[in-house]
Amino acid sequence: MTNTPAVSVVMPIYNASDFLKESLGGILQQTLKNIEIICKALSSKKSVLIRVLNVRGLTSIADDFILATTRNKKQAQAAADEVEEKAGEIGLHPLRREGYQEGDWILLDFGDVIVHIFTDEERRRYDFDTLWKEAPVEEYHETGDDNE
């Protein structure tokens, strides 16, 4: 019988809190990237008054709402098509799409992010900006540094 030397294996110790912060940080970064892509798509189709409402803690249906206004139904449909196309390029597809045929208020539900594309008249009628006034808001403005 021969004596084999014992092999010591050192396993890194992960702090669960650090792991969660890292994971959530990555998820948050991806969500912000998705929001940027969606807002850019809306802007490219001449949507205006693009606002991102952080509704975390105010509702359980989503973390963020993106609101955008268009001049008419055709423009709203074109904006929705562009959002779906650009989001699809990164593997993001809506779970649900509502109101496309009518075109006055189109909803694209991406899970954590819900996009609301309104004609001007519908945006004034439903007044989400006032309805969700407790939500922190960020205005989206095209930066003009598009090098793609």
mmCIF file of N, CA and C in Angstrom:
data_model
loop_
_atom_site.group_PDB
_atom_site.id
_atom_site.type_symbol
_atom_site.label_atom_id
_atom_site.label_comp_id
_atom_site.label_asym_id
_atom_site.label_seq_id
_atom_site.Cartn_x
_atom_site.Cartn_y
_atom_site.Cartn_z
ATOM 1 N N MET A 1 0.835 -1.164 0.000
ATOM 2 C CA MET A 1 0.000 0.000 0.000
ATOM 3 C C MET A 1 0.892 1.243 0.000
ATOM 4 N N THR A 2 0.684 2.108 -1.005
ATOM 5 C CA THR A 2 1.500 3.313 -1.083
ATOM 6 C C THR A 2 0.699 4.504 -0.588
ATOM 7 N N ASN A 3 1.396 5.394 -0.023
ATOM 8 C CA ASN A 3 0.749 6.615 0.457
ATOM 9 C C ASN A 3 0.740 7.659 -0.660
ATOM 10 N N THR A 4 -0.443 8.087 -1.020
ATOM 11 C CA THR A 4 -0.595 9.128 -2.039
ATOM 12 C C THR A 4 -0.739 10.456 -1.317
ATOM 13 N N PRO A 5 0.023 11.476 -1.759
ATOM 14 C CA PRO A 5 -0.106 12.763 -1.066
ATOM 15 C C PRO A 5 -1.504 13.347 -1.277
ATOM 16 N N ALA A 6 -2.003 13.969 -0.251
ATOM 17 C CA ALA A 6 -3.331 14.592 -0.323
ATOM 18 C C ALA A 6 -3.245 15.834 -1.207
ATOM 19 N N VAL A 7 -4.247 16.015 -2.047
ATOM 20 C CA VAL A 7 -4.308 17.182 -2.916
ATOM 21 C C VAL A 7 -5.286 18.169 -2.307
ATOM 22 N N SER A 8 -4.854 19.384 -2.202
ATOM 23 C CA SER A 8 -5.703 20.415 -1.621
ATOM 24 C C SER A 8 -6.310 21.243 -2.752
ATOM 25 N N VAL A 9 -7.601 21.404 -2.727
ATOM 26 C CA VAL A 9 -8.302 22.203 -3.727
ATOM 27 C C VAL A 9 -8.826 23.447 -3.032
ATOM 28 N N VAL A 10 -8.474 24.587 -3.587
ATOM 29 C CA VAL A 10 -8.932 25.841 -3.009
ATOM 30 C C VAL A 10 -10.098 26.337 -3.856
ATOM 31 N N MET A 11 -11.230 26.485 -3.240
ATOM 32 C CA MET A 11 -12.430 26.969 -3.925
ATOM 33 C C MET A 11 -12.660 28.418 -3.525
ATOM 34 N N PRO A 12 -12.912 29.270 -4.510
ATOM 35 C CA PRO A 12 -13.193 30.659 -4.142
ATOM 36 C C PRO A 12 -14.504 30.749 -3.362
ATOM 37 N N ILE A 13 -14.539 31.645 -2.443
ATOM 38 C CA ILE A 13 -15.740 31.855 -1.648
ATOM 39 C C ILE A 13 -16.447 33.089 -2.205
ATOM 40 N N TYR A 14 -17.695 32.886 -2.596
ATOM 41 C CA TYR A 14 -18.478 33.986 -3.146
ATOM 42 C C TYR A 14 -19.419 34.525 -2.092
ATOM 43 N N ASN A 15 -19.408 35.778 -1.954
ATOM 44 C CA ASN A 15 -20.332 36.452 -1.074
ATOM 45 C C ASN A 15 -21.657 36.557 -1.837
ATOM 46 N N ALA A 16 -22.727 36.046 -1.289
ATOM 47 C CA ALA A 16 -24.024 36.052 -1.965
ATOM 48 C C ALA A 16 -24.462 37.472 -2.295
ATOM 49 N N SER A 17 -24.182 38.404 -1.430
ATOM 50 C CA SER A 17 -24.572 39.789 -1.654
ATOM 51 C C SER A 17 -23.844 40.359 -2.880
ATOM 52 N N ASP A 18 -22.543 40.083 -2.992
ATOM 53 C CA ASP A 18 -21.772 40.545 -4.143
ATOM 54 C C ASP A 18 -22.281 39.896 -5.428
ATOM 55 N N PHE A 19 -22.596 38.619 -5.338
ATOM 56 C CA PHE A 19 -23.110 37.907 -6.508
ATOM 57 C C PHE A 19 -24.425 38.529 -6.984
ATOM 58 N N LEU A 20 -25.318 38.826 -6.038
ATOM 59 C CA LEU A 20 -26.594 39.453 -6.399
ATOM 60 C C LEU A 20 -26.388 40.837 -6.999
ATOM 61 N N LYS A 21 -25.492 41.610 -6.403
ATOM 62 C CA LYS A 21 -25.211 42.952 -6.939
ATOM 63 C C LYS A 21 -24.686 42.861 -8.366
ATOM 64 N N GLU A 22 -23.778 41.911 -8.595
ATOM 65 C CA GLU A 22 -23.219 41.718 -9.925
ATOM 66 C C GLU A 22 -24.305 41.304 -10.912
ATOM 67 N N SER A 23 -25.129 40.352 -10.511
ATOM 68 C CA SER A 23 -26.197 39.860 -11.386
ATOM 69 C C SER A 23 -27.209 40.953 -11.678
ATOM 70 N N LEU A 24 -27.658 41.634 -10.640
ATOM 71 C CA LEU A 24 -28.641 42.699 -10.829
ATOM 72 C C LEU A 24 -28.059 43.852 -11.618
ATOM 73 N N GLY A 25 -26.791 44.138 -11.398
ATOM 74 C CA GLY A 25 -26.130 45.196 -12.168
ATOM 75 C C GLY A 25 -26.123 44.869 -13.653
ATOM 76 N N GLY A 26 -25.867 43.609 -13.984
ATOM 77 C CA GLY A 26 -25.877 43.178 -15.378
ATOM 78 C C GLY A 26 -27.268 43.257 -15.982
ATOM 79 N N ILE A 27 -28.259 42.868 -15.210
ATOM 80 C CA ILE A 27 -29.650 42.935 -15.676
ATOM 81 C C ILE A 27 -30.057 44.386 -15.890
ATOM 82 N N LEU A 28 -29.703 45.243 -14.950
ATOM 83 C CA LEU A 28 -30.039 46.668 -15.065
ATOM 84 C C LEU A 28 -29.363 47.285 -16.294
ATOM 85 N N GLN A 29 -28.092 46.943 -16.511
ATOM 86 C CA GLN A 29 -27.383 47.460 -17.683
ATOM 87 C C GLN A 29 -28.064 47.014 -18.973
ATOM 88 N N GLN A 30 -28.500 45.764 -19.029
ATOM 89 C CA GLN A 30 -29.174 45.262 -20.229
ATOM 90 C C GLN A 30 -30.510 45.961 -20.418
ATOM 91 N N THR A 31 -31.249 46.174 -19.327
ATOM 92 C CA THR A 31 -32.527 46.879 -19.417
ATOM 93 C C THR A 31 -32.318 48.296 -19.934
ATOM 94 N N LEU A 32 -31.291 48.984 -19.435
ATOM 95 C CA LEU A 32 -31.009 50.338 -19.902
ATOM 96 C C LEU A 32 -30.638 50.344 -21.384
ATOM 97 N N LYS A 33 -29.896 49.341 -21.808
ATOM 98 C CA LYS A 33 -29.536 49.219 -23.231
ATOM 99 C C LYS A 33 -30.795 48.992 -24.069
ATOM 100 N N ASN A 34 -31.686 48.123 -23.596
ATOM 101 C CA ASN A 34 -32.943 47.862 -24.306
ATOM 102 C C ASN A 34 -33.785 49.130 -24.412
ATOM 103 N N ILE A 35 -33.865 49.884 -23.323
ATOM 104 C CA ILE A 35 -34.629 51.132 -23.323
ATOM 105 C C ILE A 35 -34.042 52.110 -24.337
ATOM 106 N N GLU A 36 -32.727 52.203 -24.377
ATOM 107 C CA GLU A 36 -32.055 53.097 -25.331
ATOM 108 C C GLU A 36 -32.381 52.696 -26.774
ATOM 109 N N ILE A 37 -32.345 51.424 -27.068
ATOM 110 C CA ILE A 37 -32.653 50.930 -28.419
ATOM 111 C C ILE A 37 -34.098 51.245 -28.786
ATOM 112 N N ILE A 38 -35.009 51.027 -27.843
ATOM 113 C CA ILE A 38 -36.432 51.295 -28.092
ATOM 114 C C ILE A 38 -36.656 52.791 -28.317
ATOM 115 N N CYS A 39 -36.071 53.623 -27.467
ATOM 116 C CA CYS A 39 -36.250 55.074 -27.611
ATOM 117 C C CYS A 39 -35.663 55.576 -28.928
ATOM 118 N N LYS A 40 -34.521 55.050 -29.297
ATOM 119 C CA LYS A 40 -33.888 55.453 -30.558
ATOM 120 C C LYS A 40 -34.776 55.054 -31.737
ATOM 121 N N ALA A 41 -35.377 53.866 -31.680
ATOM 122 C CA ALA A 41 -36.283 53.419 -32.746
ATOM 123 C C ALA A 41 -37.498 54.336 -32.838
ATOM 124 N N LEU A 42 -38.055 54.704 -31.692
ATOM 125 C CA LEU A 42 -39.204 55.623 -31.683
ATOM 126 C C LEU A 42 -38.826 56.969 -32.291
ATOM 127 N N SER A 43 -37.693 57.482 -31.898
ATOM 128 C CA SER A 43 -37.234 58.773 -32.392
ATOM 129 C C SER A 43 -36.982 58.742 -33.898
ATOM 130 N N SER A 44 -36.468 57.625 -34.386
ATOM 131 C CA SER A 44 -36.167 57.518 -35.822
ATOM 132 C C SER A 44 -37.429 57.579 -36.683
ATOM 133 N N LYS A 45 -38.568 57.299 -36.087
ATOM 134 C CA LYS A 45 -39.845 57.373 -36.806
ATOM 135 C C LYS A 45 -40.631 58.616 -36.396
ATOM 136 N N LYS A 46 -39.893 59.624 -35.945
ATOM 137 C CA LYS A 46 -40.443 60.951 -35.642
ATOM 138 C C LYS A 46 -41.415 60.996 -34.473
ATOM 139 N N SER A 47 -41.280 60.041 -33.558
ATOM 140 C CA SER A 47 -42.059 60.130 -32.316
ATOM 141 C C SER A 47 -41.482 61.274 -31.489
ATOM 142 N N VAL A 48 -42.346 61.917 -30.726
ATOM 143 C CA VAL A 48 -41.918 63.044 -29.891
ATOM 144 C C VAL A 48 -42.370 62.809 -28.453
ATOM 145 N N LEU A 49 -41.943 63.697 -27.570
ATOM 146 C CA LEU A 49 -42.275 63.589 -26.140
ATOM 147 C C LEU A 49 -42.019 62.173 -25.622
ATOM 148 N N ILE A 50 -40.844 61.658 -25.943
ATOM 149 C CA ILE A 50 -40.478 60.305 -25.510
ATOM 150 C C ILE A 50 -39.996 60.398 -24.068
ATOM 151 N N ARG A 51 -40.694 59.698 -23.199
ATOM 152 C CA ARG A 51 -40.381 59.716 -21.769
ATOM 153 C C ARG A 51 -40.311 58.294 -21.242
ATOM 154 N N VAL A 52 -39.350 58.083 -20.353
ATOM 155 C CA VAL A 52 -39.206 56.800 -19.675
ATOM 156 C C VAL A 52 -39.621 57.015 -18.229
ATOM 157 N N LEU A 53 -40.656 56.313 -17.823
ATOM 158 C CA LEU A 53 -41.156 56.404 -16.446
ATOM 159 C C LEU A 53 -40.706 55.166 -15.684
ATOM 160 N N ASN A 54 -40.025 55.383 -14.584
ATOM 161 C CA ASN A 54 -39.601 54.288 -13.722
ATOM 162 C C ASN A 54 -40.752 53.993 -12.761
ATOM 163 N N VAL A 55 -41.512 52.933 -13.059
ATOM 164 C CA VAL A 55 -42.699 52.614 -12.257
ATOM 165 C C VAL A 55 -42.451 51.480 -11.253
ATOM 166 N N ARG A 56 -41.171 51.131 -11.049
ATOM 167 C CA ARG A 56 -40.839 50.123 -10.028
ATOM 168 C C ARG A 56 -41.388 50.591 -8.687
ATOM 169 N N GLY A 57 -42.037 49.729 -7.987
ATOM 170 C CA GLY A 57 -42.583 50.090 -6.683
ATOM 171 C C GLY A 57 -43.952 50.742 -6.753
ATOM 172 N N LEU A 58 -44.366 51.170 -7.939
ATOM 173 C CA LEU A 58 -45.692 51.768 -8.102
ATOM 174 C C LEU A 58 -46.688 50.785 -8.705
ATOM 175 N N THR A 59 -46.172 49.805 -9.438
ATOM 176 C CA THR A 59 -47.005 48.772 -10.043
ATOM 177 C C THR A 59 -46.177 47.507 -10.190
ATOM 178 N N SER A 60 -46.860 46.388 -10.241
ATOM 179 C CA SER A 60 -46.149 45.115 -10.403
ATOM 180 C C SER A 60 -46.120 44.656 -11.859
ATOM 181 N N ILE A 61 -46.734 45.413 -12.753
ATOM 182 C CA ILE A 61 -46.827 44.936 -14.141
ATOM 183 C C ILE A 61 -45.570 45.208 -14.957
ATOM 184 N N ALA A 62 -44.743 46.158 -14.538
ATOM 185 C CA ALA A 62 -43.513 46.467 -15.276
ATOM 186 C C ALA A 62 -42.601 47.308 -14.394
ATOM 187 N N ASP A 63 -41.358 47.418 -14.822
ATOM 188 C CA ASP A 63 -40.403 48.300 -14.144
ATOM 189 C C ASP A 63 -40.380 49.678 -14.782
ATOM 190 N N ASP A 64 -40.578 49.704 -16.105
ATOM 191 C CA ASP A 64 -40.508 50.971 -16.828
ATOM 192 C C ASP A 64 -41.602 51.050 -17.882
ATOM 193 N N PHE A 65 -42.125 52.243 -18.055
ATOM 194 C CA PHE A 65 -43.020 52.557 -19.169
ATOM 195 C C PHE A 65 -42.263 53.514 -20.080
ATOM 196 N N ILE A 66 -42.387 53.319 -21.359
ATOM 197 C CA ILE A 66 -41.876 54.283 -22.322
ATOM 198 C C ILE A 66 -43.094 54.867 -23.021
ATOM 199 N N LEU A 67 -43.234 56.184 -22.946
ATOM 200 C CA LEU A 67 -44.347 56.884 -23.581
ATOM 201 C C LEU A 67 -43.811 57.652 -24.777
ATOM 202 N N ALA A 68 -44.559 57.616 -25.875
ATOM 203 C CA ALA A 68 -44.175 58.370 -27.067
ATOM 204 C C ALA A 68 -45.427 58.847 -27.780
ATOM 205 N N THR A 69 -45.307 59.986 -28.450
ATOM 206 C CA THR A 69 -46.432 60.573 -29.171
ATOM 207 C C THR A 69 -46.097 60.664 -30.650
ATOM 208 N N THR A 70 -47.107 60.369 -31.476
ATOM 209 C CA THR A 70 -46.963 60.498 -32.926
ATOM 210 C C THR A 70 -48.071 61.400 -33.454
ATOM 211 N N ARG A 71 -47.926 61.853 -34.689
ATOM 212 C CA ARG A 71 -48.920 62.758 -35.287
ATOM 213 C C ARG A 71 -50.204 62.050 -35.703
ATOM 214 N N ASN A 72 -50.069 60.792 -36.116
ATOM 215 C CA ASN A 72 -51.245 60.087 -36.627
ATOM 216 C C ASN A 72 -51.091 58.579 -36.474
ATOM 217 N N LYS A 73 -52.118 57.843 -36.842
ATOM 218 C CA LYS A 73 -52.143 56.383 -36.677
ATOM 219 C C LYS A 73 -51.060 55.690 -37.486
ATOM 220 N N LYS A 74 -50.864 56.119 -38.742
ATOM 221 C CA LYS A 74 -49.847 55.493 -39.602
ATOM 222 C C LYS A 74 -48.456 55.663 -39.002
ATOM 223 N N GLN A 75 -48.197 56.844 -38.468
ATOM 224 C CA GLN A 75 -46.900 57.095 -37.853
ATOM 225 C C GLN A 75 -46.740 56.237 -36.591
ATOM 226 N N ALA A 76 -47.818 56.061 -35.834
ATOM 227 C CA ALA A 76 -47.774 55.205 -34.641
ATOM 228 C C ALA A 76 -47.457 53.765 -35.038
ATOM 229 N N GLN A 77 -48.096 53.286 -36.097
ATOM 230 C CA GLN A 77 -47.840 51.923 -36.571
ATOM 231 C C GLN A 77 -46.403 51.771 -37.068
ATOM 232 N N ALA A 78 -45.914 52.785 -37.783
ATOM 233 C CA ALA A 78 -44.527 52.749 -38.267
ATOM 234 C C ALA A 78 -43.547 52.732 -37.084
ATOM 235 N N ALA A 79 -43.839 53.509 -36.053
ATOM 236 C CA ALA A 79 -42.988 53.531 -34.855
ATOM 237 C C ALA A 79 -42.999 52.165 -34.166
ATOM 238 N N ALA A 80 -44.172 51.562 -34.053
ATOM 239 C CA ALA A 80 -44.275 50.234 -33.433
ATOM 240 C C ALA A 80 -43.498 49.200 -34.240
ATOM 241 N N ASP A 81 -43.625 49.262 -35.558
ATOM 242 C CA ASP A 81 -42.887 48.327 -36.423
ATOM 243 C C ASP A 81 -41.381 48.487 -36.226
ATOM 244 N N GLU A 82 -40.923 49.732 -36.150
ATOM 245 C CA GLU A 82 -39.494 50.006 -35.979
ATOM 246 C C GLU A 82 -39.001 49.503 -34.619
ATOM 247 N N VAL A 83 -39.787 49.712 -33.585
ATOM 248 C CA VAL A 83 -39.410 49.217 -32.253
ATOM 249 C C VAL A 83 -39.285 47.696 -32.288
ATOM 250 N N GLU A 84 -40.269 47.026 -32.872
ATOM 251 C CA GLU A 84 -40.216 45.558 -32.935
ATOM 252 C C GLU A 84 -39.020 45.077 -33.750
ATOM 253 N N GLU A 85 -38.722 45.769 -34.848
ATOM 254 C CA GLU A 85 -37.592 45.361 -35.696
ATOM 255 C C GLU A 85 -36.262 45.534 -34.964
ATOM 256 N N LYS A 86 -36.044 46.714 -34.399
ATOM 257 C CA LYS A 86 -34.774 46.992 -33.712
ATOM 258 C C LYS A 86 -34.612 46.137 -32.454
ATOM 259 N N ALA A 87 -35.681 45.949 -31.710
ATOM 260 C CA ALA A 87 -35.617 45.085 -30.524
ATOM 261 C C ALA A 87 -35.358 43.641 -30.941
ATOM 262 N N GLY A 88 -35.995 43.213 -32.029
ATOM 263 C CA GLY A 88 -35.806 41.853 -32.534
ATOM 264 C C GLY A 88 -34.367 41.567 -32.919
ATOM 265 N N GLU A 89 -33.659 42.590 -33.384
ATOM 266 C CA GLU A 89 -32.249 42.431 -33.768
ATOM 267 C C GLU A 89 -31.374 42.039 -32.592
ATOM 268 N N ILE A 90 -31.809 42.348 -31.382
ATOM 269 C CA ILE A 90 -31.036 41.961 -30.186
ATOM 270 C C ILE A 90 -31.735 40.836 -29.407
ATOM 271 N N GLY A 91 -32.703 40.197 -30.076
ATOM 272 C CA GLY A 91 -33.376 39.053 -29.460
ATOM 273 C C GLY A 91 -34.490 39.408 -28.506
ATOM 274 N N LEU A 92 -34.945 40.643 -28.558
ATOM 275 C CA LEU A 92 -36.017 41.101 -27.670
ATOM 276 C C LEU A 92 -37.321 41.152 -28.466
ATOM 277 N N HIS A 93 -38.310 40.402 -28.016
ATOM 278 C CA HIS A 93 -39.590 40.338 -28.725
ATOM 279 C C HIS A 93 -40.727 40.615 -27.745
ATOM 280 N N PRO A 94 -41.731 41.373 -28.195
ATOM 281 C CA PRO A 94 -42.826 41.678 -27.271
ATOM 282 C C PRO A 94 -43.595 40.418 -26.892
ATOM 283 N N LEU A 95 -43.991 40.373 -25.641
ATOM 284 C CA LEU A 95 -44.829 39.277 -25.162
ATOM 285 C C LEU A 95 -46.254 39.472 -25.657
ATOM 286 N N ARG A 96 -46.600 40.755 -25.859
ATOM 287 C CA ARG A 96 -47.960 41.109 -26.281
ATOM 288 C C ARG A 96 -47.921 42.423 -27.046
ATOM 289 N N ARG A 97 -48.812 42.535 -28.011
ATOM 290 C CA ARG A 97 -48.962 43.780 -28.766
ATOM 291 C C ARG A 97 -50.447 44.057 -28.858
ATOM 292 N N GLU A 98 -50.842 45.260 -28.446
ATOM 293 C CA GLU A 98 -52.255 45.642 -28.441
ATOM 294 C C GLU A 98 -52.440 46.958 -29.188
ATOM 295 N N GLY A 99 -53.583 47.116 -29.835
ATOM 296 C CA GLY A 99 -53.976 48.382 -30.432
ATOM 297 C C GLY A 99 -53.357 48.717 -31.767
ATOM 298 N N TYR A 100 -52.625 47.800 -32.359
ATOM 299 C CA TYR A 100 -51.928 48.097 -33.613
ATOM 300 C C TYR A 100 -52.900 48.424 -34.743
ATOM 301 N N GLN A 101 -53.939 47.635 -34.884
ATOM 302 C CA GLN A 101 -54.906 47.866 -35.974
ATOM 303 C C GLN A 101 -55.559 49.241 -35.870
ATOM 304 N N GLU A 102 -55.961 49.608 -34.661
ATOM 305 C CA GLU A 102 -56.613 50.895 -34.457
ATOM 306 C C GLU A 102 -55.599 52.031 -34.594
ATOM 307 N N GLY A 103 -54.423 51.853 -34.022
ATOM 308 C CA GLY A 103 -53.326 52.794 -34.180
ATOM 309 C C GLY A 103 -53.333 54.023 -33.306
ATOM 310 N N ASP A 104 -54.384 54.250 -32.516
ATOM 311 C CA ASP A 104 -54.440 55.434 -31.651
ATOM 312 C C ASP A 104 -53.534 55.296 -30.428
ATOM 313 N N TRP A 105 -53.468 54.078 -29.895
ATOM 314 C CA TRP A 105 -52.652 53.775 -28.723
ATOM 315 C C TRP A 105 -52.156 52.349 -28.921
ATOM 316 N N ILE A 106 -50.882 52.229 -29.197
ATOM 317 C CA ILE A 106 -50.281 50.916 -29.409
ATOM 318 C C ILE A 106 -49.443 50.573 -28.183
ATOM 319 N N LEU A 107 -49.657 49.386 -27.655
ATOM 320 C CA LEU A 107 -48.928 48.917 -26.487
ATOM 321 C C LEU A 107 -48.055 47.746 -26.909
ATOM 322 N N LEU A 108 -46.771 47.816 -26.594
ATOM 323 C CA LEU A 108 -45.835 46.715 -26.811
ATOM 324 C C LEU A 108 -45.299 46.311 -25.450
ATOM 325 N N ASP A 109 -45.620 45.099 -25.034
ATOM 326 C CA ASP A 109 -45.251 44.611 -23.704
ATOM 327 C C ASP A 109 -44.010 43.730 -23.818
ATOM 328 N N PHE A 110 -42.880 44.250 -23.334
ATOM 329 C CA PHE A 110 -41.627 43.505 -23.343
ATOM 330 C C PHE A 110 -41.322 42.905 -21.968
ATOM 331 N N GLY A 111 -42.328 42.798 -21.120
ATOM 332 C CA GLY A 111 -42.125 42.236 -19.778
ATOM 333 C C GLY A 111 -41.787 43.330 -18.788
ATOM 334 N N ASP A 112 -40.502 43.571 -18.577
ATOM 335 C CA ASP A 112 -40.068 44.619 -17.646
ATOM 336 C C ASP A 112 -40.334 46.020 -18.173
ATOM 337 N N VAL A 113 -40.417 46.135 -19.500
ATOM 338 C CA VAL A 113 -40.621 47.434 -20.150
ATOM 339 C C VAL A 113 -41.874 47.367 -21.008
ATOM 340 N N ILE A 114 -42.769 48.340 -20.820
ATOM 341 C CA ILE A 114 -43.974 48.426 -21.647
ATOM 342 C C ILE A 114 -43.921 49.739 -22.416
ATOM 343 N N VAL A 115 -44.061 49.645 -23.726
ATOM 344 C CA VAL A 115 -44.009 50.814 -24.605
ATOM 345 C C VAL A 115 -45.436 51.217 -24.962
ATOM 346 N N HIS A 116 -45.734 52.497 -24.769
ATOM 347 C CA HIS A 116 -47.038 53.062 -25.118
ATOM 348 C C HIS A 116 -46.805 54.100 -26.210
ATOM 349 N N ILE A 117 -47.349 53.843 -27.396
ATOM 350 C CA ILE A 117 -47.227 54.788 -28.506
ATOM 351 C C ILE A 117 -48.612 55.364 -28.751
ATOM 352 N N PHE A 118 -48.732 56.662 -28.525
ATOM 353 C CA PHE A 118 -50.023 57.334 -28.624
ATOM 354 C C PHE A 118 -50.035 58.308 -29.805
ATOM 355 N N THR A 119 -51.228 58.518 -30.375
ATOM 356 C CA THR A 119 -51.414 59.717 -31.185
ATOM 357 C C THR A 119 -51.546 60.857 -30.169
ATOM 358 N N ASP A 120 -51.351 62.078 -30.630
ATOM 359 C CA ASP A 120 -51.409 63.223 -29.717
ATOM 360 C C ASP A 120 -52.736 63.286 -28.963
ATOM 361 N N GLU A 121 -53.823 63.076 -29.672
ATOM 362 C CA GLU A 121 -55.153 63.132 -29.048
ATOM 363 C C GLU A 121 -55.311 62.084 -27.941
ATOM 364 N N GLU A 122 -54.857 60.868 -28.199
ATOM 365 C CA GLU A 122 -54.981 59.797 -27.197
ATOM 366 C C GLU A 122 -54.070 60.052 -25.996
ATOM 367 N N ARG A 123 -52.893 60.590 -26.251
ATOM 368 C CA ARG A 123 -51.996 60.868 -25.121
ATOM 369 C C ARG A 123 -52.618 61.900 -24.191
ATOM 370 N N ARG A 124 -53.243 62.908 -24.771
ATOM 371 C CA ARG A 124 -53.920 63.916 -23.937
ATOM 372 C C ARG A 124 -55.121 63.301 -23.217
ATOM 373 N N ARG A 125 -55.853 62.429 -23.889
ATOM 374 C CA ARG A 125 -57.043 61.820 -23.287
ATOM 375 C C ARG A 125 -56.670 60.957 -22.070
ATOM 376 N N TYR A 126 -55.699 60.088 -22.225
ATOM 377 C CA TYR A 126 -55.355 59.167 -21.131
ATOM 378 C C TYR A 126 -54.382 59.770 -20.125
ATOM 379 N N ASP A 127 -53.637 60.774 -20.508
ATOM 380 C CA ASP A 127 -52.781 61.566 -19.631
ATOM 381 C C ASP A 127 -51.946 60.712 -18.661
ATOM 382 N N PHE A 128 -51.194 59.768 -19.221
ATOM 383 C CA PHE A 128 -50.320 58.930 -18.400
ATOM 384 C C PHE A 128 -49.301 59.757 -17.633
ATOM 385 N N ASP A 129 -48.890 60.885 -18.207
ATOM 386 C CA ASP A 129 -47.888 61.718 -17.547
ATOM 387 C C ASP A 129 -48.389 62.185 -16.173
ATOM 388 N N THR A 130 -49.678 62.490 -16.074
ATOM 389 C CA THR A 130 -50.262 62.888 -14.786
ATOM 390 C C THR A 130 -50.644 61.661 -13.961
ATOM 391 N N LEU A 131 -51.187 60.660 -14.620
ATOM 392 C CA LEU A 131 -51.599 59.439 -13.930
ATOM 393 C C LEU A 131 -50.431 58.801 -13.168
ATOM 394 N N TRP A 132 -49.249 58.817 -13.762
ATOM 395 C CA TRP A 132 -48.063 58.214 -13.158
ATOM 396 C C TRP A 132 -47.088 59.286 -12.682
ATOM 397 N N LYS A 133 -47.599 60.399 -12.180
ATOM 398 C CA LYS A 133 -46.761 61.527 -11.788
ATOM 399 C C LYS A 133 -45.785 61.199 -10.655
ATOM 400 N N GLU A 134 -46.047 60.155 -9.875
ATOM 401 C CA GLU A 134 -45.133 59.765 -8.793
ATOM 402 C C GLU A 134 -43.878 59.076 -9.328
ATOM 403 N N ALA A 135 -43.931 58.635 -10.573
ATOM 404 C CA ALA A 135 -42.804 57.904 -11.154
ATOM 405 C C ALA A 135 -41.690 58.860 -11.582
ATOM 406 N N PRO A 136 -40.448 58.518 -11.235
ATOM 407 C CA PRO A 136 -39.329 59.307 -11.758
ATOM 408 C C PRO A 136 -39.335 59.226 -13.294
ATOM 409 N N VAL A 137 -39.062 60.361 -13.942
ATOM 410 C CA VAL A 137 -39.168 60.449 -15.395
ATOM 411 C C VAL A 137 -37.849 60.888 -16.003
ATOM 412 N N GLU A 138 -37.517 60.283 -17.136
ATOM 413 C CA GLU A 138 -36.387 60.736 -17.931
ATOM 414 C C GLU A 138 -36.890 61.033 -19.323
ATOM 415 N N GLU A 139 -36.550 62.204 -19.820
ATOM 416 C CA GLU A 139 -36.894 62.581 -21.186
ATOM 417 C C GLU A 139 -35.834 61.974 -22.103
ATOM 418 N N TYR A 140 -36.261 61.461 -23.244
ATOM 419 C CA TYR A 140 -35.294 60.958 -24.216
ATOM 420 C C TYR A 140 -35.113 61.994 -25.303
ATOM 421 N N HIS A 141 -33.855 62.303 -25.577
ATOM 422 C CA HIS A 141 -33.516 63.206 -26.666
ATOM 423 C C HIS A 141 -32.415 62.550 -27.479
ATOM 424 N N GLU A 142 -32.576 62.540 -28.782
ATOM 425 C CA GLU A 142 -31.553 61.978 -29.667
ATOM 426 C C GLU A 142 -30.253 62.745 -29.456
ATOM 427 N N THR A 143 -29.154 62.010 -29.284
ATOM 428 C CA THR A 143 -27.889 62.666 -28.998
ATOM 429 C C THR A 143 -27.169 63.150 -30.247
ATOM 430 N N GLY A 144 -27.469 62.566 -31.389
ATOM 431 C CA GLY A 144 -26.833 62.993 -32.629
ATOM 432 C C GLY A 144 -25.453 62.411 -32.853
ATOM 433 N N ASP A 145 -24.994 61.506 -31.979
ATOM 434 C CA ASP A 145 -23.681 60.892 -32.163
ATOM 435 C C ASP A 145 -23.804 59.466 -32.676
ATOM 436 N N ASP A 146 -24.675 59.283 -33.626
ATOM 437 C CA ASP A 146 -24.958 57.959 -34.189
ATOM 438 C C ASP A 146 -23.877 57.589 -35.195
ATOM 439 N N ASN A 147 -22.997 56.706 -34.814
ATOM 440 C CA ASN A 147 -21.901 56.299 -35.685
ATOM 441 C C ASN A 147 -22.091 54.897 -36.225
ATOM 442 N N GLU A 148 -23.277 54.415 -36.278
ATOM 443 C CA GLU A 148 -23.526 53.037 -36.691
ATOM 444 C C GLU A 148 -23.583 52.932 -38.186
#
